[in-house]
Coordinates of C-alpha atoms and ligand atoms in Angstrom, one line a residue:
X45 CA 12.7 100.7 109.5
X46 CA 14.5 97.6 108.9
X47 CA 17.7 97.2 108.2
X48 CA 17.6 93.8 106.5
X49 CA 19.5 94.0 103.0
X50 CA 21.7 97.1 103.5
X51 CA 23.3 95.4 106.7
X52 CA 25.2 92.3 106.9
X53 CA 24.9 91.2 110.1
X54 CA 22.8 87.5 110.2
X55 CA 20.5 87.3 113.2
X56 CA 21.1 83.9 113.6
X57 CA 17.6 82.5 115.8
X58 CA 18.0 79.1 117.6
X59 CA 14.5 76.5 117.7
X60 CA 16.8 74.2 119.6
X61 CA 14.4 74.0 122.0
X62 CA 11.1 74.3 119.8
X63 CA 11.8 72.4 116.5
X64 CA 14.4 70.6 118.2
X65 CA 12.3 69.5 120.4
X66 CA 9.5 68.0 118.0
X67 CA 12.4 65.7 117.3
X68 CA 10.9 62.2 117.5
X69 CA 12.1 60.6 120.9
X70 CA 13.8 64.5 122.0
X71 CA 10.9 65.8 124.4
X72 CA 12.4 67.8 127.3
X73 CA 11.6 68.8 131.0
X74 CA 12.1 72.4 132.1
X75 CA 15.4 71.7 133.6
X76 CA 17.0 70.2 130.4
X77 CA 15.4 73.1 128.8
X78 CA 16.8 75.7 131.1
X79 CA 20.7 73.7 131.3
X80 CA 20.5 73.9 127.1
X81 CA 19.1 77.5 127.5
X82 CA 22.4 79.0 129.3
X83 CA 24.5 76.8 126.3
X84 CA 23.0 79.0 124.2
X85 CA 23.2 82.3 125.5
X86 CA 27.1 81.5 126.3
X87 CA 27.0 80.3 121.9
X88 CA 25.5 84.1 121.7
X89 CA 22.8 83.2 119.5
X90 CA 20.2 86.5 118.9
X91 CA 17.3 85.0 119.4
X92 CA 16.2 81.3 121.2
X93 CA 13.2 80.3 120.6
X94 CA 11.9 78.2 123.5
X95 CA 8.9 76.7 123.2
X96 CA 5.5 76.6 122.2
X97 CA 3.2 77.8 125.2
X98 CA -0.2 76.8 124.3
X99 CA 0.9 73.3 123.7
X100 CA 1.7 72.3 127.4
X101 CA 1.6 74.1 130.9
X102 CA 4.9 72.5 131.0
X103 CA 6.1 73.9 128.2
X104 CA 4.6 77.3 128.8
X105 CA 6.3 76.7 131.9
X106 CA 9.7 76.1 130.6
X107 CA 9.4 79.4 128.6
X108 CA 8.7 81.2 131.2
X109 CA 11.7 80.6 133.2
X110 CA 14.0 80.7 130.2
X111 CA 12.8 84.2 129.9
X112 CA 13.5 85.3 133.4
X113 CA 16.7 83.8 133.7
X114 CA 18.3 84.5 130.1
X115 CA 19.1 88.1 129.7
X116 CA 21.7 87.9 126.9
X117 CA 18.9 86.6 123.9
X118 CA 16.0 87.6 123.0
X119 CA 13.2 85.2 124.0
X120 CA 10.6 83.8 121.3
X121 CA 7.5 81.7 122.1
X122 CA 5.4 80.3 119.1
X123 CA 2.1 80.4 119.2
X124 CA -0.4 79.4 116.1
X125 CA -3.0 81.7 114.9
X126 CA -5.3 81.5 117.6
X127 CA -6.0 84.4 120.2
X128 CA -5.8 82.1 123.4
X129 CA -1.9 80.8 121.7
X130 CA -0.5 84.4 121.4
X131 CA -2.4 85.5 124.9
X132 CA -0.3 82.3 126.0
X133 CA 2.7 83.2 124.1
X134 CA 2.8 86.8 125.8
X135 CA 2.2 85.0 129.3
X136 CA 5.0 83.3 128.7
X137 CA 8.1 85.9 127.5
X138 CA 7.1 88.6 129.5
X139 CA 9.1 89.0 131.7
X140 CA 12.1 88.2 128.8
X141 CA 14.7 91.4 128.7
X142 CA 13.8 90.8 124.9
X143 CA 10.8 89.4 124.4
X144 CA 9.5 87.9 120.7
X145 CA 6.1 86.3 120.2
X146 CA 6.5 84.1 116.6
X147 CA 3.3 83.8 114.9
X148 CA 2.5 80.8 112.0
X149 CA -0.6 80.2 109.8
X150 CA -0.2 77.9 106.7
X151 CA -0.5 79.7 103.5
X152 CA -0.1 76.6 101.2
X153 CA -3.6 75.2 98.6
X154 CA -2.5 71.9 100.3
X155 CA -2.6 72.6 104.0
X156 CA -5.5 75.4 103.7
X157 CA -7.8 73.2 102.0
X158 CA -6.8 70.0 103.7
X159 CA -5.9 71.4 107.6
X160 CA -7.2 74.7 108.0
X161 CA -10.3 74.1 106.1
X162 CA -10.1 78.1 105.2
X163 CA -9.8 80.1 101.8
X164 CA -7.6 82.7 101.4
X165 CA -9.4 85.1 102.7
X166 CA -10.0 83.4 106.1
X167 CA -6.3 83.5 106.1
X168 CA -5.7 86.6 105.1
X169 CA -8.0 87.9 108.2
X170 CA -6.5 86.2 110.7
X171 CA -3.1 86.5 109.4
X172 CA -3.3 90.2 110.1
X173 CA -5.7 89.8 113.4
X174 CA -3.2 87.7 115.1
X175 CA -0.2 89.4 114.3
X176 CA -1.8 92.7 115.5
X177 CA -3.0 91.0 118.8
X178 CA 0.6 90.1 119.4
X179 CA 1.8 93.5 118.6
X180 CA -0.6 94.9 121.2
X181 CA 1.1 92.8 123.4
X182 CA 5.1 94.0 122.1
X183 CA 6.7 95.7 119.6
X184 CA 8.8 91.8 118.5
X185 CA 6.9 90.2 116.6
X186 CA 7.6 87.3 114.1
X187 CA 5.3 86.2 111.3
X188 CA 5.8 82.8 109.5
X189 CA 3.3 81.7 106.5
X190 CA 4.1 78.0 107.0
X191 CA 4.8 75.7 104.1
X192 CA 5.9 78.9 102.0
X193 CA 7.6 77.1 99.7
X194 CA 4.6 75.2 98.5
X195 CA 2.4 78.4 98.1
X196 CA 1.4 80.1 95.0
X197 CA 3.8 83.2 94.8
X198 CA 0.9 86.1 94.4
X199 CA -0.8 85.0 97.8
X200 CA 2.4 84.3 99.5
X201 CA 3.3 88.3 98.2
X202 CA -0.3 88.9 99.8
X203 CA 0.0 86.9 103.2
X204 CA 3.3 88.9 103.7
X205 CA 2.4 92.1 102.9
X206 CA -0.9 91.9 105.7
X207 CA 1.8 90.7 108.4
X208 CA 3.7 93.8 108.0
X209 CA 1.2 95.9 107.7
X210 CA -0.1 94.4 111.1
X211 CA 3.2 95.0 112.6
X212 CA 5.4 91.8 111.9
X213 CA 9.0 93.3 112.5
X214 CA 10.6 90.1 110.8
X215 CA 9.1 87.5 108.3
X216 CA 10.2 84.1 108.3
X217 CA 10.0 82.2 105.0
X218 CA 10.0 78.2 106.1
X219 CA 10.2 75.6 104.0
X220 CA 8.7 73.7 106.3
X221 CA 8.8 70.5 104.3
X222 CA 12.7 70.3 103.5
X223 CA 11.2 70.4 99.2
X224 CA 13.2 73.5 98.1
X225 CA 16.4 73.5 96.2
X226 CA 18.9 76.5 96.1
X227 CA 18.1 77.9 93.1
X228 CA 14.4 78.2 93.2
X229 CA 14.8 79.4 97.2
X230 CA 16.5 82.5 96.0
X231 CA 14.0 83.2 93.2
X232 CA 11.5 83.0 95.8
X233 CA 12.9 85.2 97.9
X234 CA 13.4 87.6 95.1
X235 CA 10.0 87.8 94.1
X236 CA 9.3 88.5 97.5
X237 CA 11.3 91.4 98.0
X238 CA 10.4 92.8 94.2
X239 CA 6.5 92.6 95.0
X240 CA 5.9 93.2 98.7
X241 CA 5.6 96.9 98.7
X242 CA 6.3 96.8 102.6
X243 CA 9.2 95.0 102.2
X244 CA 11.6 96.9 104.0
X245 CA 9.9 97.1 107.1
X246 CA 11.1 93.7 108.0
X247 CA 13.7 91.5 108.3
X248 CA 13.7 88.2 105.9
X249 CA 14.1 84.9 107.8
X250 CA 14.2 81.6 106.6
X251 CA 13.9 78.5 108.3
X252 CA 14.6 75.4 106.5
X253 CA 13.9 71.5 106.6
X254 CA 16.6 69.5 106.0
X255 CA 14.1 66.6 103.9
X256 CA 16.4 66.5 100.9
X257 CA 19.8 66.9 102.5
X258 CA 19.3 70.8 101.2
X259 CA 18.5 73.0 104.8
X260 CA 22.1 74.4 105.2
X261 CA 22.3 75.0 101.5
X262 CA 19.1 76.8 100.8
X263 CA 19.8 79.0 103.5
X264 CA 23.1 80.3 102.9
X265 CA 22.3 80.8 99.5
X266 CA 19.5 82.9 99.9
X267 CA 21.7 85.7 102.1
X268 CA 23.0 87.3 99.1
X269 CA 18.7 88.0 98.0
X270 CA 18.3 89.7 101.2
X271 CA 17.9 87.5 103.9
X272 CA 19.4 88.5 106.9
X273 CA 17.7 85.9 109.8
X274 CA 18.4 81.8 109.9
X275 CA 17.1 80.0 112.4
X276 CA 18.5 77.0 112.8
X277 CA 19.5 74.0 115.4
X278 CA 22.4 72.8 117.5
X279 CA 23.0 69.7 115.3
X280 CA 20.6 69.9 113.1
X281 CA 18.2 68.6 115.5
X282 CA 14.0 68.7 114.5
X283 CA 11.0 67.7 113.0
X284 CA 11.6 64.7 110.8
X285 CA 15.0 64.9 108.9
X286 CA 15.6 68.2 111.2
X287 CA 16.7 71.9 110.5
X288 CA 19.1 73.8 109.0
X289 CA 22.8 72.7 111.5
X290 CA 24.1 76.2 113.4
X291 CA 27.5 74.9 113.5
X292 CA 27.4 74.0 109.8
X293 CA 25.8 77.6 108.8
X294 CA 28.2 79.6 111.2
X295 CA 30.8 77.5 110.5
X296 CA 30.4 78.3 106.2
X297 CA 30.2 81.7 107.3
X298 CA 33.3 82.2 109.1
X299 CA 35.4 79.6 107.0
X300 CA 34.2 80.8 103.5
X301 CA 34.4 84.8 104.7
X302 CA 36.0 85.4 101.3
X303 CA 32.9 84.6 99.7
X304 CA 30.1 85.4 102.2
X305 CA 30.7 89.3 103.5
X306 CA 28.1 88.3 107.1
X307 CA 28.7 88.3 110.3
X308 CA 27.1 86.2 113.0
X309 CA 27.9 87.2 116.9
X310 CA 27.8 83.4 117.7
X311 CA 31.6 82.6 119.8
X312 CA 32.2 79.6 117.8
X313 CA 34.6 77.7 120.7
X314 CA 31.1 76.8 122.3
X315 CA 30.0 75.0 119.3
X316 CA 31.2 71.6 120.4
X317 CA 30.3 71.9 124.2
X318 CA 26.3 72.8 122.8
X319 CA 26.7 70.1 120.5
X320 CA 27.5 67.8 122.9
X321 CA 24.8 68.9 125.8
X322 CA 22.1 68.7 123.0
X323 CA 23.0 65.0 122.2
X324 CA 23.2 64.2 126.0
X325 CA 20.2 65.2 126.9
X326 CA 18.0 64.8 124.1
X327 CA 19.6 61.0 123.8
X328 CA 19.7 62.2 119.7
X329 CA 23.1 60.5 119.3
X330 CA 25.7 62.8 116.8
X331 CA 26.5 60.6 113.5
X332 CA 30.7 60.0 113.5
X333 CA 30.7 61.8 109.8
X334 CA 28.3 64.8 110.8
X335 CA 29.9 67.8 109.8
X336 CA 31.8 70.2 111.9
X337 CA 30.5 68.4 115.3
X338 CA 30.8 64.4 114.6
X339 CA 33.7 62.1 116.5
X340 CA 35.3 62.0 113.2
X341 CA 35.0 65.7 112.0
X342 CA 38.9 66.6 112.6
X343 CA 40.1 62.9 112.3
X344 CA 42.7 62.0 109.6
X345 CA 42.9 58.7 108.4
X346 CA 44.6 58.2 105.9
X347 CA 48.7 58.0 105.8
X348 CA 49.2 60.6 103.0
X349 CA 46.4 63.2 105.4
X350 CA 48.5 61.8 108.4
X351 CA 51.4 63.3 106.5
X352 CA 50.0 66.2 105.5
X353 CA 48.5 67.5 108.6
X354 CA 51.6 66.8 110.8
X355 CA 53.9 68.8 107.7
X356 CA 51.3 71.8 108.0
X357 CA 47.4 71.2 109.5
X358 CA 46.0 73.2 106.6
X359 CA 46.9 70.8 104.0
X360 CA 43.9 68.7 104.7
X361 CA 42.4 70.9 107.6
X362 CA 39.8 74.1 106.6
X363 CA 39.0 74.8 110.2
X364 CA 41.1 75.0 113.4
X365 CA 39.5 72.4 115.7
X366 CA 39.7 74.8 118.5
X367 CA 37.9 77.2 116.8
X368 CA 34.6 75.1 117.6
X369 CA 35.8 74.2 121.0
X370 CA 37.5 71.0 120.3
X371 CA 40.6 71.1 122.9
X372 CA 43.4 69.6 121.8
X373 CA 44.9 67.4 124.9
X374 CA 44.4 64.0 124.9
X375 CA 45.6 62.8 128.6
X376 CA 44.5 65.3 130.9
X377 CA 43.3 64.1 134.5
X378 CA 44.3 60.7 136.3
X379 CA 43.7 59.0 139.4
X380 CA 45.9 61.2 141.5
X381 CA 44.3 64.2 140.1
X382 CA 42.6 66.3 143.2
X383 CA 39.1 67.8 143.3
X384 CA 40.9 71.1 141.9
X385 CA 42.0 70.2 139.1
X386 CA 38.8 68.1 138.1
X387 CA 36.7 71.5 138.5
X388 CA 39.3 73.5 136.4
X389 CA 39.6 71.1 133.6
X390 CA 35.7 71.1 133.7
X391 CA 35.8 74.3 133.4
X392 CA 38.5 74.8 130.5
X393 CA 35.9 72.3 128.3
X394 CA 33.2 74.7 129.2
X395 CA 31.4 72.7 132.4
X396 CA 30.6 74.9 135.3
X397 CA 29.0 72.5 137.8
X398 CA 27.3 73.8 141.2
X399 CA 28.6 72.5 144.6
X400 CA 26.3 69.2 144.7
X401 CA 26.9 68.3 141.2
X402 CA 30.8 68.8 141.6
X403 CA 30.5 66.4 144.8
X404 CA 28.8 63.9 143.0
X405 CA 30.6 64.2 139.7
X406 CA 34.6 64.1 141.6
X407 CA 32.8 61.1 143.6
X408 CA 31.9 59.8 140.0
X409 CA 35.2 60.5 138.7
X410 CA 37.2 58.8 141.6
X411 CA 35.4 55.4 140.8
X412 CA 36.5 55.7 137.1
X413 CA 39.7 56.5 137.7
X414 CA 39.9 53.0 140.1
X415 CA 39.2 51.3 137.1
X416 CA 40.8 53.1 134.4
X417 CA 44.5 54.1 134.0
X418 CA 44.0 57.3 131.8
X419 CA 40.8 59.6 131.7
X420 CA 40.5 61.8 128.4
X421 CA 38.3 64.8 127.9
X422 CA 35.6 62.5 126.1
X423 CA 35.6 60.0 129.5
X424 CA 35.2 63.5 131.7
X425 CA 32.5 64.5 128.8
X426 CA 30.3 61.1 129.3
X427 CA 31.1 61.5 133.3
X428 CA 29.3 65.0 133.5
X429 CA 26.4 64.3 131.2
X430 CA 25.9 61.3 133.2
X431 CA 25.3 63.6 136.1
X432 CA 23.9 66.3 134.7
X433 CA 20.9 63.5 133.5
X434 CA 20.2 62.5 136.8
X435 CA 18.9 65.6 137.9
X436 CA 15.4 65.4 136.8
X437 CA 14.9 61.7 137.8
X438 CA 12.0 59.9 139.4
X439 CA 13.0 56.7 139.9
X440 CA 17.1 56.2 140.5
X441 CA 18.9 52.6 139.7
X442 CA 20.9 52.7 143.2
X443 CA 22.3 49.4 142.3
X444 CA 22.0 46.2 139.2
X445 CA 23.4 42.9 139.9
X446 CA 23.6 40.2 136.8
X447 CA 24.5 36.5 136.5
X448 CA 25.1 35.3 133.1
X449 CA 27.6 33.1 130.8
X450 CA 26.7 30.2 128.2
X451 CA 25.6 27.9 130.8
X452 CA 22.2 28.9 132.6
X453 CA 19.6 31.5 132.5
X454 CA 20.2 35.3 133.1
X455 CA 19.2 36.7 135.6
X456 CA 19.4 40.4 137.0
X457 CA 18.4 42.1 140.2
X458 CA 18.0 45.6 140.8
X459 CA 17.4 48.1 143.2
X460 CA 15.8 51.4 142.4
X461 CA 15.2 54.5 145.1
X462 CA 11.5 55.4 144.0
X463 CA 9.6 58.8 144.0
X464 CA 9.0 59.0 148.1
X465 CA 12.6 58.3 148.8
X466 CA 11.8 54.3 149.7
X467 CA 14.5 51.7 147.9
X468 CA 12.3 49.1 146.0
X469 CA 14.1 45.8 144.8
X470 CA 13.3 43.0 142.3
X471 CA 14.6 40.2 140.2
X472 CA 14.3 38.9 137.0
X473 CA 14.9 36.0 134.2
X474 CA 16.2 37.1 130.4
X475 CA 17.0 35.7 127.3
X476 CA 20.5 37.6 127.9
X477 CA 21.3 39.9 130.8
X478 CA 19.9 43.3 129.5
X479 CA 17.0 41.2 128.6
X480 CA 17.1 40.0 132.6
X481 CA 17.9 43.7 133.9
X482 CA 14.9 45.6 132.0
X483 CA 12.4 42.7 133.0
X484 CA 13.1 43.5 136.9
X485 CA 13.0 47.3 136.1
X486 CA 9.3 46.8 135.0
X487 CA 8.1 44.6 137.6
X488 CA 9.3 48.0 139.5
X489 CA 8.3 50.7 137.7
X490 CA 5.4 48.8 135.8
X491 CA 5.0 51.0 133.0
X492 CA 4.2 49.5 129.7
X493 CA 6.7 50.1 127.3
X494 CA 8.2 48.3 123.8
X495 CA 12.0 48.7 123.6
X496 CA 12.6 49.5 119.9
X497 CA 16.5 50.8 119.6
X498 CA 19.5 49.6 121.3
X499 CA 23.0 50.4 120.2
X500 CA 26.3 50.2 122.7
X501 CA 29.5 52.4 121.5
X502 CA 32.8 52.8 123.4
X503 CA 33.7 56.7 124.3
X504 CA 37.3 55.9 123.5
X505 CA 39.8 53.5 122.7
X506 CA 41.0 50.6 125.1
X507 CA 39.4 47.8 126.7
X508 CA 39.0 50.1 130.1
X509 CA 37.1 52.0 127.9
X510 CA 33.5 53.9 129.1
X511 CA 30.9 52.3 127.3
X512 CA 27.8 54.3 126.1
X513 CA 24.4 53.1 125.7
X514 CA 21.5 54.5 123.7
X515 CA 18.2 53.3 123.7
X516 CA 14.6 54.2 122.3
X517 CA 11.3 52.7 124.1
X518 CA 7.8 53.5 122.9
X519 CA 4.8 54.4 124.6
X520 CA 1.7 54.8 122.7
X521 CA 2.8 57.0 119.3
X522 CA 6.0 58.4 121.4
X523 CA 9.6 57.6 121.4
X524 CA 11.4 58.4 124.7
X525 CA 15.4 58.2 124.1
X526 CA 17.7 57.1 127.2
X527 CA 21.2 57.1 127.5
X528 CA 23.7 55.8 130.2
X529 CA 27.5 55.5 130.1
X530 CA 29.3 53.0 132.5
X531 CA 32.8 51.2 131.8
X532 CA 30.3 48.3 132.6
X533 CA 27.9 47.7 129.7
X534 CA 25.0 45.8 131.8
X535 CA 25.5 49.0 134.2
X536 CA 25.3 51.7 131.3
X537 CA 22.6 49.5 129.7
X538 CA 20.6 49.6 133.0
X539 CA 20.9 53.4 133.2
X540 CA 20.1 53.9 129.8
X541 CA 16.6 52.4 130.3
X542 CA 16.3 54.4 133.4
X543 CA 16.5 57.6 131.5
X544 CA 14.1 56.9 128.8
X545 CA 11.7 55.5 131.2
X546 CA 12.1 58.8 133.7
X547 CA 11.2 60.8 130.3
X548 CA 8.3 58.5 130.0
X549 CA 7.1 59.2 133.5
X550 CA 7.9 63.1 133.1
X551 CA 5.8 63.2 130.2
X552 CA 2.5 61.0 131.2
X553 CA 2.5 63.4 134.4
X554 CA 2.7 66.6 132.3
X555 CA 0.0 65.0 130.1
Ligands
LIG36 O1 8.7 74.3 109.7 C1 7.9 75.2 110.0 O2 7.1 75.7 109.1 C2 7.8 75.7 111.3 C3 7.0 76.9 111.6 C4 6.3 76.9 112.9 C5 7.9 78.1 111.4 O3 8.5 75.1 112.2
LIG37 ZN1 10.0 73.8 111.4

């Protein structure tokens, strides 16, 4: 039986990689899957949720190898209520050490009538056919009536009750649309646990949107009704407005212990490093202000905080910046610095790079530190996700040329190394010299695309500074993100396109 309210340890269940994922512009290939995977098995989350099977071969795919290769977590695949999505979901976590198949069928009047097309019987039925085919399959098994927030109470009670009695181990209560507020979340959840008579046979998990601001919110407060599962994202990455943050939730947890008596087994120092690989290479750049994880998080301003934090750092600090991973040093490595200690700084921030990405990355590093005097954590940071991004390429800027100034037209010429290993060059007029540089990418790569975000941001202070470009291109109804850090814009600018436009080509071949 159960545990759920008499213990208060919170299963904390990561959809990074699921929810995450449906984050416009944030699709992933199995690699970036896989390198965000092992983040979060060294974060010790319980459970990762990796994918959604039936969606994709590539995505079934990705599960796959996340479960072979990630023993520390339980692995989770959605699947809908359909018997070819959990046949798919089982296909894919076999082989996990823990394997979970999560099952979801709306229970709402709005999405039966107007998605489903079925009554509440319908859904009844395959509610408890679905949940028992997946339990044939493994004893794990999660059941979520989607948009629970917007269903009349007495079904939802109903719905519930039939997944247990199928065999659901834990039942997740989304509020898939972000519409709840605190106090009507834990009345919810109250009702649930006064009128489903098989209650206790499960774990309670929530999983909230964050449409109104309230995801965090609503699911902290509802731990002290019962609930003993969130699941959550690294940065509050997801559908729409996103998910519930894990760093905010684990970081209220452990901050604010005299008020919440949980426990989480997540090691909080490898907050910021996940926070940072997620960004990188989902190209979903972290807001300055964003709690716990943003550029500005631990950054005092002000000359009365100034005061305070140099008289005693709890005046105006609640957490201990290295308590999420956050190093302290400012100046670590320089151009003297030898291949040693570039791998064991890497390795105090939390990088462990094999041989071929260490070669490439010291190589990397030697050409910055030509041009810049002092190299910070953040410039080693930009350095490794720039390699770590072009692992999965199929085209490769080998090198971007530009003329430009107030006097004449841009004009840019590149060379790329395409997917047989040949170098293919072009050139190309602009109204400015990005302009000039994408132009003679796509007479290369000739794949339509509109360019619909741009933004340029320096990684730290100083004029030598590394600049970092994010960009958004659209293809069809999809976004594809790209990022590209150089301490030469044009160059940066140039790589940025070349990543979204890789994640373009990765996904039109797995289409
Ligand atoms: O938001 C939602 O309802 C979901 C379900 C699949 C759990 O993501
Ligand atoms: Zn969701």
């Amino acid at each position: 039986m159960a545990k759920s309210k008499d213990s208060n340890k919170v299963t904390i269940f990561d959809t990074t990689l699921r929810d995450g994922e449906q984050s416009s512009g944030a699709a992933l290939n199995i690699d970036e899957k896989l390198d965000i995977a092992r983040q979060l098995e060294k974060l010790k989350v319980d459970v990762i949720e990796a994918g959604f099977p039936i969606a994709s071969p590539g995505d079934l795919e990705a599960v796959r190898r996340v479960s072979q290769e990630i023993r520390g977590c339980s692995i989770c695949a959605l699947a809908h209520a359909n018997p070819k999505a959990v046949d798919t979901a089982w296909d894919a976590v076999k082989n996990a050490r823990k394997p979970r198949i999560h099952v979801f069928l709306s229970s709402s009047e709005i999405h039966m009538s107007h998605q489903l097309k079925k009554s509440r019987e319908q859904v009844l039925k395959l509610t408890g056919d679905m949940v028992a085919r997946a339990k044939g399959y493994l004893d794990d098994v999660e059941f979520s009536p989607m948009d629970a927030t917007r269903t009349e109470p007495g079904f939802l009670y109903k719905v519930i009750e039939t997944a247990i009695d199928a065999g659901a181990t834990t039942v997740n209560i989304p509020d898939t649309v972000g519409y709840t507020i605190p106090q009507e979340f834990c009345a919810l959840i109250d009702g649930i646990f006064a009128n489903v008579s098989n209650i206790k046979k499960a774990v309670i998990s929530v999983h909230c949107h964050n449409d109104l601001g309230l995801a965090v919110a609503n699911s902290l407060a509802v731990l002290d009704h019962g609930v003993r599962q969130i699941e959550c994202t690294v940065n509050g990455i997801g559908e729409r407005a996103g998910n519930a943050s894990l760093e905010e939730i684990v970081m209220a947890l452990r901050t604010r212990k005299d008020l919440f008596k949980y426990t989480t087994r997540i090691d909080t120092t490898q907050i910021y490093k996940a926070s940072r690989l997620v960004s990188d290479i989902t190209g979903m750049y972290v807001q300055p202000n964003k709690a716990i994880v943003g550029a500005n998080a631990f950054r005092h301003e002000s000359g009365i905080h100034q005061d305070g934090i140099l008289k005693e750092r709890t005046t105006y600090e609640i957490m201990d910046p290295k308590d999420v991973g956050l190093a302290g040093s400012v100046l670590t490595l320089g151009k003297l610095s030898g291949r040693h200690a570039f791998k064991v700084r890497l390795e105090e921030l939390g990088y462990t790079l094999n041989d071929e990405e260490l070669k490439r990355a010291f190589t990397a590093f030697k050409e910055l530190a030509d041009k810049k005097k002092e190299i910070t954590d953040r410039d080693l940071e930009a350095l490794v996700a720039e390699e770590l991004r072009t692992v999965s390429e199929m085209y490769h800027l080998e090198q971007v040329q530009v003329s430009c100034g107030d006097h004449g037209v841009p004009t840019a010429s590149v060379k790329l190394v395409g997917p047989d290993g040949t170098t293919i060059a072009d050139a190309a007029l602009g109204t400015g010299p990005v302009d000039a540089v994408y132009k003679a990418i796509n007479r290369l790569v000739g794949v339509p695309n509109e360019l619909i975000e741009f933004s340029v941001k320096s990684v730290t202070e100083g004029i030598d500074a590394i600049g970092e470009v994010t960009i958004r291109i659209q293809s069809g109804n999809k976004t594809y993100t790209g990022r590209g850090a150089s301490t030469d814009i044009i160059v940066a600018s140039a790589k940025a396109y070349m990543n979204a436009l890789n994640r373009l080509l990765a996904a039109m071949e797995k289409a």
